[in-house]
Structure formats: structure tokens, C-alpha cells
Tab-separated table of C-alpha atoms in Angstrom:
chain	number	residue	atom	x	y	z
C	119	MET	CA	23.551	42.514	-8.748
C	120	SER	CA	26.017	41.016	-6.271
C	121	ALA	CA	27.959	37.873	-7.083
C	122	PRO	CA	26.093	35.690	-4.533
C	123	ARG	CA	22.698	36.837	-5.826
C	124	LEU	CA	23.820	36.238	-9.448
C	125	ARG	CA	24.956	32.728	-8.550
C	126	ARG	CA	21.620	32.028	-6.851
C	127	ALA	CA	19.728	33.293	-9.918
C	128	LEU	CA	21.756	31.258	-12.399
C	129	GLY	CA	22.084	28.154	-10.256
C	130	PRO	CA	18.676	26.588	-11.083
C	131	VAL	CA	19.103	27.363	-14.806
C	132	SER	CA	22.563	25.837	-15.049
C	133	ASN	CA	21.489	22.788	-13.051
C	134	ALA	CA	18.456	22.297	-15.303
C	135	VAL	CA	20.704	22.441	-18.360
C	136	LEU	CA	23.119	19.983	-16.792
C	137	TRP	CA	20.403	17.519	-15.821
C	138	ALA	CA	18.837	17.677	-19.300
C	139	ALA	CA	22.250	16.922	-20.775
C	140	ALA	CA	22.672	14.137	-18.221
C	141	VAL	CA	19.484	12.468	-19.477
C	142	LEU	CA	20.832	12.528	-23.040
C	143	GLY	CA	24.173	11.264	-21.855
C	144	ALA	CA	22.556	8.468	-19.889
C	145	LEU	CA	20.860	7.368	-23.110
C	146	SER	CA	24.223	6.966	-24.802
C	147	LEU	CA	25.539	5.003	-21.809
C	148	VAL	CA	22.531	2.671	-21.919
C	149	LEU	CA	23.033	2.061	-25.650
C	150	ALA	CA	26.731	1.366	-25.176
C	151	LEU	CA	26.063	-1.032	-22.283
C	152	ALA	CA	23.290	-2.775	-24.234
C	153	THR	CA	25.730	-3.446	-27.042
C	154	VAL	CA	28.459	-4.802	-24.764
C	155	VAL	CA	26.448	-6.626	-22.072
C	156	ALA	CA	23.206	-7.744	-23.717
C	157	GLY	CA	24.529	-8.194	-27.250
C	158	VAL	CA	21.844	-5.817	-28.595
C	159	GLN	CA	22.710	-3.737	-31.657
C	160	PRO	CA	21.197	-0.203	-31.747
C	161	LEU	CA	20.312	1.023	-35.265
C	162	ILE	CA	19.266	4.472	-36.458
C	163	PHE	CA	16.800	4.440	-39.383
C	164	ARG	CA	17.670	7.064	-42.002
C	165	SER	CA	14.790	6.598	-44.471
C	166	SER	CA	11.103	5.712	-44.442
C	167	SER	CA	10.572	2.685	-46.681
C	168	MET	CA	9.744	0.610	-43.563
C	169	ALA	CA	6.949	3.033	-42.637
C	170	PRO	CA	4.511	2.854	-41.011
C	171	ALA	CA	6.088	0.013	-38.998
C	172	VAL	CA	9.381	1.873	-38.507
C	173	ASP	CA	9.770	5.443	-39.722
C	174	ALA	CA	12.841	7.549	-40.411
C	175	GLY	CA	14.481	8.781	-37.209
C	176	ALA	CA	13.508	5.732	-35.179
C	177	LEU	CA	15.999	3.945	-32.944
C	178	ALA	CA	15.743	0.157	-33.238
C	179	LEU	CA	17.351	-2.582	-31.155
C	180	ALA	CA	18.476	-5.700	-32.980
C	181	LYS	CA	19.777	-9.042	-31.715
C	182	THR	CA	22.125	-11.268	-33.729
C	183	VAL	CA	20.517	-14.645	-34.481
C	184	ASP	CA	21.290	-17.680	-36.610
C	185	ALA	CA	19.850	-17.223	-40.092
C	186	GLN	CA	18.065	-20.558	-39.796
C	187	GLN	CA	15.824	-18.979	-37.126
C	188	VAL	CA	14.568	-16.214	-39.408
C	189	GLU	CA	11.000	-16.401	-40.683
C	190	PRO	CA	8.932	-14.344	-43.156
C	191	GLY	CA	7.599	-11.264	-41.398
C	192	ASP	CA	10.750	-10.649	-39.329
C	193	ILE	CA	12.514	-7.314	-39.724
C	194	VAL	CA	16.235	-7.978	-40.145
C	195	SER	CA	19.358	-5.927	-40.735
C	196	VAL	CA	21.994	-7.124	-43.218
C	197	VAL	CA	24.956	-5.635	-45.071
C	198	ASN	CA	24.657	-5.587	-48.871
C	199	SER	CA	27.395	-6.172	-51.435
C	200	ASP	CA	28.366	-2.484	-51.334
C	201	GLY	CA	29.004	-2.657	-47.584
C	202	VAL	CA	25.875	-0.654	-46.707
C	203	ARG	CA	23.588	-1.806	-43.890
C	204	VAL	CA	19.972	-2.414	-44.986
C	205	THR	CA	17.039	-3.129	-42.660
C	206	HIS	CA	13.888	-4.556	-44.277
C	207	ARG	CA	11.178	-7.153	-43.701
C	208	VAL	CA	11.744	-10.800	-44.722
C	209	VAL	CA	9.276	-11.892	-47.405
C	210	LYS	CA	10.923	-15.152	-48.496
C	211	VAL	CA	13.441	-17.610	-47.039
C	212	ASP	CA	15.354	-20.096	-49.222
C	213	GLN	CA	17.998	-22.582	-48.187
C	214	GLY	CA	21.405	-21.769	-49.658
C	215	ALA	CA	24.615	-23.764	-49.735
C	216	GLY	CA	25.676	-25.288	-46.400
C	217	ASP	CA	24.609	-23.064	-43.497
C	218	GLN	CA	23.703	-20.187	-45.781
C	219	VAL	CA	20.155	-18.917	-46.100
C	220	SER	CA	18.947	-16.732	-48.971
C	221	LEU	CA	16.671	-13.952	-47.737
C	222	THR	CA	14.416	-11.886	-49.968
C	223	LEU	CA	13.719	-8.574	-48.217
C	224	LYS	CA	11.240	-5.807	-48.904
C	225	GLY	CA	10.533	-2.403	-47.387
C	226	ASP	CA	6.911	-2.136	-46.238
C	227	SER	CA	6.469	1.023	-48.341
C	228	ASN	CA	8.076	-0.472	-51.451
C	229	ARG	CA	6.071	-2.010	-54.259
C	230	SER	CA	8.650	-4.737	-54.899
C	231	PRO	CA	11.393	-6.644	-53.033
C	232	ASP	CA	15.012	-5.531	-52.893
C	233	GLU	CA	16.904	-6.299	-56.070
C	234	GLU	CA	19.502	-8.331	-54.179
C	235	PRO	CA	18.854	-11.612	-52.367
C	236	TYR	CA	21.035	-11.758	-49.257
C	237	LEU	CA	23.074	-14.927	-48.627
C	238	VAL	CA	23.701	-14.999	-44.865
C	239	THR	CA	24.529	-17.338	-41.989
C	240	GLU	CA	23.421	-14.883	-39.284
C	241	VAL	CA	21.498	-11.615	-39.195
C	242	ASP	CA	20.546	-8.838	-36.777
C	243	ARG	CA	16.820	-9.267	-36.082
C	244	VAL	CA	14.951	-6.150	-34.868
C	245	VAL	CA	13.294	-6.780	-31.488
C	246	ALA	CA	12.100	-3.244	-30.613
C	247	ASP	CA	12.038	0.310	-31.917
C	248	VAL	CA	11.301	3.779	-30.541
C	249	PRO	CA	10.152	6.627	-32.849
C	250	TYR	CA	12.352	9.756	-33.108
C	251	LEU	CA	14.913	8.530	-30.577
C	252	GLY	CA	17.342	7.868	-33.422
C	253	TYR	CA	17.677	11.599	-34.031
C	254	VAL	CA	18.804	12.037	-30.432
C	255	ALA	CA	21.258	9.126	-30.595
C	256	ASP	CA	22.580	10.423	-33.915
C	257	TRP	CA	23.252	13.839	-32.417
C	258	LEU	CA	25.051	12.322	-29.435
C	259	ALA	CA	27.618	10.796	-31.813
C	260	SER	CA	28.149	14.064	-33.710
C	261	PRO	CA	30.881	16.704	-33.372
C	262	TRP	CA	28.246	18.981	-31.847
C	263	ALA	CA	27.919	16.579	-28.927
C	264	MET	CA	31.611	16.938	-28.148
C	265	PHE	CA	31.201	20.701	-28.401
C	266	ALA	CA	28.361	20.394	-25.898
C	267	ALA	CA	30.626	18.299	-23.686
C	268	GLY	CA	33.092	21.182	-23.650
C	269	ILE	CA	30.358	23.569	-22.534
C	270	VAL	CA	29.304	21.140	-19.814
C	271	ALA	CA	32.908	20.875	-18.677
C	272	ALA	CA	33.014	24.648	-18.325
C	273	LEU	CA	29.760	24.597	-16.329
C	274	LEU	CA	31.193	21.861	-14.121
C	275	VAL	CA	34.220	24.021	-13.307
C	276	VAL	CA	31.951	26.978	-12.538
C	277	ASN	CA	29.746	24.848	-10.274
C	278	LEU	CA	32.690	23.402	-8.400
C	279	TRP	CA	34.156	26.870	-7.904
C	280	SER	CA	30.768	28.096	-6.736
C	281	ARG	CA	30.436	25.318	-4.168
C	282	TRP	CA	33.892	25.936	-2.781
C	283	SER	CA	33.534	29.696	-2.612
C	284	ARG	CA	30.035	30.302	-1.288
C	285	SER	CA	28.708	29.813	2.213
C	286	ASP	CA	24.971	30.542	1.818
C	287	GLY	CA	23.757	26.957	2.295
C	288	GLY	CA	23.133	26.043	-1.356
C	289	ALA	CA	25.917	23.509	-1.749
C	290	GLY	CA	23.534	20.575	-2.072
C	291	LEU	CA	21.888	21.922	-5.189
C	292	VAL	CA	25.202	22.795	-6.757
C	293	GLY	CA	26.543	19.392	-5.890
C	294	ALA	CA	23.624	17.814	-7.729
C	295	GLY	CA	24.503	19.882	-10.780
C	296	SER	CA	28.088	18.698	-10.522
C	297	GLY	CA	26.904	15.099	-10.455
C	298	ALA	CA	24.865	15.729	-13.582
C	299	SER	CA	27.914	17.265	-15.208
C	300	ALA	CA	29.985	14.192	-14.489
C	301	VAL	CA	27.309	11.899	-15.933
C	302	VAL	CA	26.944	13.801	-19.178
C	303	LEU	CA	30.680	14.247	-19.670
C	304	VAL	CA	31.351	10.531	-19.375
C	305	ALA	CA	28.322	9.677	-21.468
C	306	LEU	CA	29.129	12.019	-24.331
C	307	VAL	CA	32.673	10.722	-24.499
C	308	VAL	CA	31.339	7.147	-24.643
C	309	ALA	CA	28.885	8.119	-27.378
C	310	SER	CA	31.594	9.760	-29.461
C	311	VAL	CA	33.807	6.687	-29.225
C	312	THR	CA	30.993	4.173	-29.886
C	313	PRO	CA	28.560	5.819	-32.330
C	314	VAL	CA	25.287	4.030	-33.092
C	315	PRO	CA	25.295	2.436	-36.575
C	316	ARG	CA	22.992	3.944	-39.198
C	317	THR	CA	20.850	1.714	-41.353
C	318	GLU	CA	19.042	2.333	-44.624
C	319	ALA	CA	15.437	1.246	-45.051
C	320	TYR	CA	15.888	1.511	-48.790
C	321	PHE	CA	13.319	2.578	-51.322
C	322	SER	CA	13.764	0.011	-54.096
C	323	ASP	CA	10.811	0.198	-56.454
C	324	PRO	CA	11.748	-0.785	-60.025
C	325	ALA	CA	11.544	2.823	-61.194
C	326	THR	CA	13.802	4.154	-58.456
C	327	VAL	CA	17.279	3.714	-57.105
C	328	GLU	CA	18.550	4.533	-53.665
C	329	ALA	CA	21.131	6.745	-52.116
C	330	GLY	CA	24.545	5.478	-51.080
C	331	THR	CA	25.346	3.873	-54.410
C	332	VAL	CA	23.742	4.266	-57.815
C	333	HIS	CA	21.107	1.906	-56.485
C	334	SER	CA	19.265	0.442	-53.592
C	335	HIS	CA	20.493	-2.490	-55.108
C	336	ASP	CA	20.033	-1.607	-58.723
C	337	VAL	CA	22.470	-3.606	-60.884
C	338	GLN	CA	24.552	-1.261	-63.021
C	339	ILE	CA	24.876	-1.919	-66.758
C	340	PHE	CA	28.364	-2.447	-68.205
C	341	ASP	CA	29.975	-0.205	-70.852
C	342	TRP	CA	31.205	-1.173	-74.302
C	343	ASP	CA	34.904	-1.023	-75.129
C	344	THR	CA	36.048	1.364	-77.868
C	345	THR	CA	35.626	-1.445	-80.451
C	346	PRO	CA	32.465	-3.250	-79.314
C	347	CYS	CA	32.184	-5.858	-82.088
C	348	THR	CA	34.560	-7.334	-84.653
C	349	THR	CA	33.974	-10.064	-87.248
C	350	ASN	CA	36.585	-12.826	-87.109
C	351	ASP	CA	38.075	-14.813	-90.004
C	352	ASP	CA	36.555	-18.051	-88.654
C	353	GLY	CA	33.014	-16.742	-89.063
C	354	SER	CA	32.452	-15.738	-85.435
C	355	VAL	CA	32.184	-12.323	-83.780
C	356	THR	CA	33.948	-10.963	-80.711
C	357	LEU	CA	32.146	-8.609	-78.338
C	358	ARG	CA	34.254	-6.354	-76.109
C	359	TYR	CA	32.904	-4.717	-72.949
C	360	LYS	CA	34.168	-3.572	-69.570
C	361	VAL	CA	33.893	-4.979	-66.056
C	362	VAL	CA	31.630	-2.663	-64.044
C	363	SER	CA	31.712	-4.568	-60.733
C	364	PRO	CA	33.374	-7.750	-59.412
C	365	SER	CA	29.896	-8.706	-58.135
C	366	TYR	CA	28.446	-9.074	-61.640
C	367	ASP	CA	28.316	-11.619	-64.436
C	368	MET	CA	27.188	-10.668	-67.947
C	369	THR	CA	24.203	-12.383	-69.552
C	370	TRP	CA	23.338	-12.301	-73.276
C	371	TYR	CA	19.910	-12.595	-74.876
C	372	ARG	CA	18.810	-12.589	-78.509
C	373	GLY	CA	15.808	-12.011	-80.710
C	374	PRO	CA	15.108	-11.342	-84.399
C	375	LYS	CA	15.492	-7.737	-85.523
C	376	ASN	CA	12.190	-5.903	-85.010
C	377	GLY	CA	11.007	-8.914	-83.011
C	378	THR	CA	10.884	-9.896	-79.330
C	379	ILE	CA	14.088	-10.490	-77.396
C	380	SER	CA	13.973	-13.737	-75.419
C	381	ASP	CA	13.764	-13.677	-71.613
C	382	ALA	CA	16.103	-16.685	-71.448
C	383	PRO	CA	19.842	-15.979	-71.902
C	384	PHE	CA	21.737	-17.964	-74.502
C	385	LEU	CA	25.083	-17.203	-72.827
C	386	THR	CA	26.316	-16.182	-69.343
C	387	ILE	CA	29.866	-14.917	-68.897
C	388	THR	CA	31.821	-14.695	-65.646
C	389	PRO	CA	34.600	-12.165	-66.330
C	390	PRO	CA	38.105	-13.624	-65.914
C	391	SER	CA	39.111	-10.354	-64.191
C	392	SER	CA	37.370	-8.663	-61.265
C	393	GLN	CA	39.171	-5.355	-61.866
C	394	VAL	CA	36.665	-2.637	-62.706
C	395	GLY	CA	37.345	-1.253	-66.203
C	396	ASP	CA	39.123	-4.358	-67.548
C	397	VAL	CA	37.961	-5.417	-71.013
C	398	VAL	CA	36.155	-8.739	-71.425
C	399	GLU	CA	36.167	-10.468	-74.838
C	400	THR	CA	33.318	-12.832	-75.658
C	401	ARG	CA	33.371	-14.943	-78.823
C	402	ILE	CA	30.020	-15.856	-80.357
C	403	ASP	CA	29.705	-18.242	-83.315
C	404	ARG	CA	26.607	-19.569	-85.034
C	405	THR	CA	26.314	-22.585	-82.717
C	406	THR	CA	26.511	-20.375	-79.611
C	407	LEU	CA	23.949	-17.962	-81.024
C	408	ALA	CA	21.569	-20.808	-81.925
C	409	ALA	CA	21.678	-22.097	-78.311
C	410	GLY	CA	20.387	-25.505	-79.359
C	411	GLU	CA	17.575	-24.165	-81.534
C	412	ASP	CA	17.316	-26.491	-84.547
C	413	PRO	CA	16.683	-25.464	-87.200
C	414	PHE	CA	18.085	-21.998	-86.546
C	415	ALA	CA	16.830	-19.421	-89.020
C	416	GLN	CA	19.205	-17.222	-90.956
C	417	GLY	CA	18.761	-13.477	-90.623
C	418	THR	CA	19.609	-10.409	-88.544
C	419	TYR	CA	19.401	-10.717	-84.773
C	420	VAL	CA	19.589	-8.246	-81.905
C	421	VAL	CA	21.974	-9.436	-79.172
C	422	ALA	CA	21.258	-7.763	-75.830
C	423	GLY	CA	23.612	-7.846	-72.833
C	424	ARG	CA	22.742	-7.230	-69.167
C	425	SER	CA	24.717	-7.244	-65.909
C	426	GLN	CA	23.651	-9.917	-63.417
C	427	LEU	CA	24.407	-10.068	-59.706
C	428	LYS	CA	26.467	-13.125	-58.815
C	429	GLY	CA	25.413	-15.652	-56.196
C	430	SER	CA	21.653	-15.410	-56.646
C	431	ALA	CA	20.147	-18.423	-54.891
C	432	THR	CA	16.661	-17.764	-56.262
C	433	GLU	CA	15.914	-15.411	-59.160
C	434	PRO	CA	18.701	-13.533	-60.953
C	435	TRP	CA	18.920	-9.787	-60.262
C	436	LEU	CA	19.588	-7.965	-63.526
C	437	SER	CA	20.359	-4.448	-64.705
C	438	SER	CA	17.293	-2.628	-65.969
C	439	SER	CA	19.304	-1.362	-68.962
C	440	HIS	CA	20.730	-3.388	-71.864
C	441	ARG	CA	23.629	-3.100	-74.310
C	442	TYR	CA	22.552	-3.880	-77.882
C	443	VAL	CA	24.372	-5.028	-81.013
C	444	GLU	CA	23.028	-6.466	-84.277
C	445	VAL	CA	24.569	-9.569	-85.831
C	446	THR	CA	23.725	-11.341	-89.081
C	447	ALA	CA	23.681	-15.136	-89.157
C	448	ASP	CA	23.875	-17.136	-92.408
C	449	ALA	CA	24.198	-20.874	-92.902
C	450	THR	CA	27.603	-21.150	-91.184
C	451	THR	CA	28.822	-17.760	-89.916
C	452	VAL	CA	27.941	-14.734	-87.840
C	453	ARG	CA	28.888	-11.147	-88.770
C	454	CYS	CA	28.748	-7.856	-86.855
C	455	GLY	CA	25.986	-5.462	-87.868
C	456	ASP	CA	24.799	-2.112	-86.573
C	457	ILE	CA	25.477	-1.147	-82.983
C	458	ASN	CA	23.918	1.637	-80.941
C	459	LEU	CA	26.584	3.127	-78.704
C	460	PRO	CA	25.439	4.767	-75.440
C	461	PRO	CA	25.584	8.566	-75.037
C	462	THR	CA	28.748	10.281	-73.900
C	463	VAL	CA	28.587	12.451	-70.801
C	464	GLU	CA	30.885	15.038	-69.270
C	465	VAL	CA	30.565	16.830	-65.938
C	466	THR	CA	31.853	20.379	-66.461
C	467	ALA	CA	31.898	21.268	-62.760
C	468	PRO	CA	32.631	20.207	-60.116
C	469	ARG	CA	35.352	17.754	-61.065
C	470	ASP	CA	35.500	14.242	-59.664
C	471	GLY	CA	37.602	14.092	-56.509
C	472	ARG	CA	37.621	17.886	-56.063
C	473	GLU	CA	38.122	19.126	-52.484
C	474	PHE	CA	36.744	22.601	-51.762
C	475	GLY	CA	38.040	24.468	-48.747
C	476	SER	CA	34.713	26.211	-48.167
C	477	GLN	CA	31.161	26.493	-49.449
C	478	THR	CA	32.047	29.827	-51.028
C	479	ALA	CA	34.951	28.273	-52.940
C	480	ALA	CA	32.637	25.577	-54.299
C	481	GLU	CA	30.001	28.108	-55.318
C	482	LEU	CA	32.455	30.424	-57.090
C	483	GLU	CA	34.204	27.682	-59.053
C	484	VAL	CA	30.987	25.993	-60.158
C	485	ALA	CA	29.262	29.283	-60.987
C	486	ALA	CA	32.198	30.319	-63.173
C	487	ALA	CA	31.915	27.102	-65.202
C	488	CYS	CA	28.104	26.757	-65.181
C	489	SER	CA	26.891	30.134	-66.511
C	490	GLY	CA	26.482	31.688	-63.085
C	491	ARG	CA	24.453	28.809	-61.627
C	492	ARG	CA	25.858	27.439	-58.354
C	493	ALA	CA	24.922	23.838	-59.141
C	494	PRO	CA	26.644	21.005	-61.083
C	495	CYS	CA	26.436	21.091	-64.875
C	496	GLY	CA	27.827	19.254	-67.899
C	497	THR	CA	27.265	18.167	-71.495
C	498	THR	CA	26.153	15.036	-73.352
C	499	THR	CA	26.025	13.916	-76.985
C	500	ASP	CA	24.636	11.004	-78.995
C	501	THR	CA	24.167	10.527	-82.738
C	502	ASN	CA	20.522	9.556	-82.141
C	503	GLY	CA	19.797	12.560	-79.939
C	504	ILE	CA	19.164	12.663	-76.189
C	505	TYR	CA	15.896	11.354	-74.771
C	506	SER	CA	16.419	12.339	-71.115
C	507	VAL	CA	19.002	13.475	-68.551
C	508	GLU	CA	18.335	12.484	-64.933
C	509	TYR	CA	20.315	13.016	-61.760
C	510	ARG	CA	20.570	12.308	-58.043
C	511	LEU	CA	22.675	14.582	-55.833
C	512	GLN	CA	23.450	13.136	-52.401
C	513	ARG	CA	25.239	14.624	-49.414
C	514	GLU	CA	26.811	12.842	-46.421
C	515	ASN	CA	27.714	14.775	-43.286
C	516	TRP	CA	27.045	14.694	-39.544
C	517	LEU	CA	23.323	14.935	-40.238
C	518	GLY	CA	23.447	11.651	-42.140
C	519	THR	CA	22.421	11.138	-45.766
C	520	GLN	CA	20.318	13.775	-47.518
C	521	CYS	CA	19.418	14.261	-51.186
C	522	TRP	CA	18.836	17.433	-53.161
C	523	ASP	CA	15.234	18.249	-54.025
C	524	PRO	CA	14.629	21.498	-55.952
C	525	LYS	CA	10.922	21.421	-54.928
C	526	LEU	CA	9.908	22.800	-58.316
C	527	ASP	CA	6.201	22.086	-57.783
C	528	ALA	CA	5.960	22.176	-54.005
C	529	ILE	CA	5.354	24.684	-51.233
C	530	LEU	CA	8.459	23.617	-49.318
C	531	PRO	CA	11.747	25.361	-50.203
C	532	PRO	CA	14.456	23.584	-52.210
C	533	GLY	CA	17.086	21.851	-50.148
C	534	TYR	CA	18.446	18.542	-48.899
C	535	TYR	CA	15.887	16.114	-47.472
C	536	ALA	CA	16.208	12.626	-45.967
C	537	ALA	CA	13.177	11.473	-47.962
C	538	GLY	CA	13.245	11.027	-51.732
C	539	CYS	CA	16.789	9.707	-52.020
C	540	GLY	CA	15.559	6.879	-54.236
C	541	GLU	CA	14.230	9.199	-56.924
C	542	TRP	CA	15.874	10.075	-60.245
C	543	ARG	CA	15.035	13.711	-60.995
C	544	PRO	CA	15.001	15.426	-64.414
C	545	ALA	CA	17.836	17.840	-65.109
C	546	TYR	CA	17.429	21.028	-67.112
C	547	THR	CA	18.679	20.598	-70.688
C	548	ASP	CA	19.559	23.092	-73.433
C	549	PRO	CA	18.147	22.445	-75.975
C	550	GLN	CA	15.205	20.856	-74.222
C	551	ALA	CA	15.179	17.034	-74.330
C	552	PRO	CA	14.270	14.963	-76.191
C	553	THR	CA	16.432	15.954	-79.145
C	554	THR	CA	16.705	14.175	-82.484
C	555	ASP	CA	20.205	14.960	-83.761
C	556	GLY	CA	23.784	14.552	-82.612
C	557	SER	CA	24.312	18.103	-81.384
C	558	THR	CA	25.699	18.707	-77.907
C	559	VAL	CA	23.129	19.023	-75.126
C	560	LYS	CA	23.993	21.072	-72.045
C	561	TRP	CA	22.494	19.901	-68.737
C	562	ARG	CA	22.458	21.317	-65.216
C	563	ILE	CA	20.985	20.524	-61.822
C	564	PRO	CA	17.915	22.703	-61.090
C	565	ILE	CA	18.214	24.958	-58.056
C	566	GLY	CA	14.554	25.880	-57.658
C	567	ASP	CA	13.041	29.105	-56.340
C	568	GLY	CA	12.889	30.521	-52.841
C	569	GLY	CA	15.868	28.595	-51.493
C	570	PRO	CA	19.497	29.379	-50.799
C	571	GLY	CA	20.339	29.588	-54.527
C	572	THR	CA	23.063	26.981	-54.199
C	573	THR	CA	23.394	23.220	-53.900
C	574	PHE	CA	26.418	23.590	-51.580
C	575	ASN	CA	24.755	25.058	-48.490
C	576	GLN	CA	26.539	22.747	-46.010
C	577	SER	CA	29.866	21.023	-45.685
C	578	GLY	CA	30.045	17.297	-46.427
C	579	THR	CA	30.833	14.666	-49.033
C	580	TYR	CA	28.717	15.032	-52.167
C	581	THR	CA	28.001	12.340	-54.758
C	582	LEU	CA	26.386	13.175	-58.090
C	583	TYR	CA	24.813	10.405	-60.162
C	584	VAL	CA	23.849	11.164	-63.771
C	585	ARG	CA	21.797	8.857	-66.002
C	586	ILE	CA	21.437	9.763	-69.691
C	587	THR	CA	19.236	7.930	-72.206
C	588	ASP	CA	19.606	8.326	-75.967
C	589	ASN	CA	16.707	8.799	-78.370
C	590	ALA	CA	17.218	5.673	-80.497
C	591	SER	CA	14.130	3.577	-81.149
C	592	PRO	CA	13.263	0.959	-80.109
C	593	THR	CA	16.530	0.055	-78.329
C	594	ARG	CA	17.515	3.120	-76.305
C	595	GLU	CA	20.958	3.053	-74.700
C	596	VAL	CA	21.772	4.418	-71.225
C	597	THR	CA	24.930	5.913	-69.745
C	598	GLU	CA	25.421	6.063	-65.966
C	599	HIS	CA	28.070	8.372	-64.519
C	600	GLN	CA	29.165	9.170	-60.959
C	601	ILE	CA	31.431	11.790	-59.365
C	602	THR	CA	32.291	12.533	-55.729
C	603	PHE	CA	33.587	15.788	-54.230
C	604	THR	CA	33.895	17.323	-50.768
C	605	VAL	CA	33.059	20.732	-49.317
C	606	ASP	CA	34.643	21.754	-46.001
């Protein structure tokens, strides 16, 4: 085929490709202009807890308003204490200090409100949304979009050369393609410089936690120090535990041994240090333990500690887990008794902070340490035995946030899915949990059948959360552990 005939044959195809790209590019230009000129904030929804009102993949437009204008029923976007943007429906509005308003939010698909009230002076209120358009906007801000821009640039050069070199009367059509090329090139560059923010419509039912942190906003329990309780010469006890977050206080509850622990705390401690891992010492004497109860009965008491989110304007948001210690109170003193320490946990592979140069490197290293399985593994021990080992494996890359689902009882293949990131999944254990003695339990992440046989099938930043519960009764202790690694 001659060169002119080849150009005529390919001309309509290349122009169609260019104009399709121009439409996508124009979308990015409109979003950028809406942000700058109209003050509208585009948001891409990455999960489905606002379904059916707003589903995953939708593109929403939000306008910044004074928090005093917000009413129950509005869908608003806020940033939580971990710096993650959350978009949920307002179910309750309370006046805070000064201009602050305390908002209680809830995803339409969630059974309960978020575990964090949001103290705000202004919010982004959703005014419109379009299903599926978020996927397109997300792609426009990805490295693939810039790759596409390079292809379009090459097509632009070819079209310009074609227009200059041919004389068969088709310059108008080629010129149109060149115009499309210019539009999409500019638009893709704008999109790459000003990506659309992603927002989480978190799943936050009490039994689940959400991707991004160990929680949607689940409050994480603190850890004991190496010497959790000591009896002092003055008849008091000192409890020692570690700061888990600068956002938390520690609250202490009590109840008679084998009885009911009170819902009302007898002591709330604001740690003097906000440095994670610093040890906090809390002195408890008989008067503190009695908390005004007169007469206060002698006997053995269970003292239970929980983490509490600071700044709650309405109800306190507490960790679901406790830390327990027994103390014995007589007429004038308090003494340390039994204490159930939480399980220990170790991640064998991959190591925290590990950077793998390729997926193959990750697979080989993990398989060598995990009995041939190309998925994270580790060990755990507790003198009371292990009741359960649960995990969440999350990946962040240009596709957004996805979580590993082995699909053990499903038709779909195992892999990373945008849905289900709020679910703790059971790990495989050897011996099978629950156990009743202090022997070491090996655990690993299940791979499932029919899939790629690896949990490292794409590059990205991976975060593994492990939650282990001991088999003590009735006061089971929980350990939460987190590691992050990258695969190039």
C-alpha cells in the first residue's frame, strides 16, 4: 500500500483516538477549573459504605461551607485525626467550643456511626455526584495518563508531518486531529499536576476496622510496659503502660473479681508525654480505687484500662479491647495481684520497612522464610494459649487502596479488591487455634486457590495489620501489630 493510501486509512482511526483522549482530557480541565474558579472540590470515592447514595468509583463535587450551616442528612467530607479524608452522612450536630461544631457521621451502609466525632469549623459539603466517573478521573492522575500523553504527542507529530507533506485535500481532518492532540496534551499535564483527592467512605461497624490505619476510626489499645504493676511501700500500686497515640487518653474501670466491671471510669489519665512508646506511670491508692464509694468493700478487684480519643464533645470513643490487672484492697492499702499479659507476636517475613526491588524478589524472600508460601507469616505465643489470629493486608498504588481477599469460599479468584477493606480475616495457624497451652503458634496469610499464588502480584506500598487474642477466660487480652513494606 502506498504512503498516501496508508495515511488515508489510518487518518480516521488516529483522529478518533485523539478525540476520545481529548474528551478525557477536557474532563480533567473542567475539574481543575472548577476547583480554582468555582471553589468546588472534586472527590473520588474509594469504598462503598455510602451506597446506595454514593457508590465506590463515583466522582463527587463538594463545596466548602461554614460548619454552622451543616444539618443532619448532609453528606460532608472531613479529615480525621490520622490525616485521612472521610466522606459520610451527618447524623448528629453538637455545638463545640467557640466556632467549633461536633459532627457525628455515619456511612449509609454502616450499622453504627463513625467511632470519632469530628470537631470542625468548616467542612466540604457534597453537592453532586456522578457514578463511575471517579475511575476515569483517577486514571487521568496516574502515571499511565502521562504515558498516554507521550503517545498522543507522538501522534501529534505524525499528524503535523502528514498535513505538511500531503496534498490530497485532507488537511482539514488532520488539522482537527491536531487540535484534539493539543487539548489532551494540555489536559493530561494539568491532571497530573493537580490530581483529584481520594476520599474514604469508611466501613465502621463495631466488628470491623477500615483500611488506611488499623481502624476506620477504631481506637487502638495501649500496651503494658515490661513491669506492668508494682506494689509501693505506702500501700499504693503503680501501673506502667505505653503511649500508643498522642490523640488518646487512658481511662480505668474496676469491678469485683468474677463480677461486672463498671461502665463508669474511676480514673482518666492524660499522658504527660505525647511520644508514642513512652512509659506512663499511674499511681492508684485505696482512695482512688474507691472513687467516692463509701463504704468500699475489701477484696480482689479487676482494674481494666482502655484508650480514649481526646476531644470528644459528645460520647467518648474507646478502644474495643482492654488491659486487665487484678489488685487486692484491704482496709488501708492496695496490692498488685495477677495480671494477664497480652500475646507476643513476631512477623517472620517480610520485615517492617523492607523495600523489594521487584515482585519476584519479594516472593523469593518471603517464600524462603515462610515454608514455600509467598505470603506473610510469623509466630505468636501466650501462656494461656491463642484464641485467634486475624489479619488485614492492604496495598496502596496508582489504583488506589485495595485489600487482600483469599476468596476461600467464593467463586471469584483471590486477589486485591476495593471492597472488604474493613474486615479482619482469619489467618491460618499451626497448630489450629484456639490452643490451650503456651506453645508457639505459627500463622500465615492464606493465599487461596485459583489465583496468582502470591500476595505480591503488583507493585505498591503494603501494610499488614495483625490482631492476636489470647485464650484466657474471661478477660482475653489482644495484641495489635503493624508492618509496612514496599514492592517496586
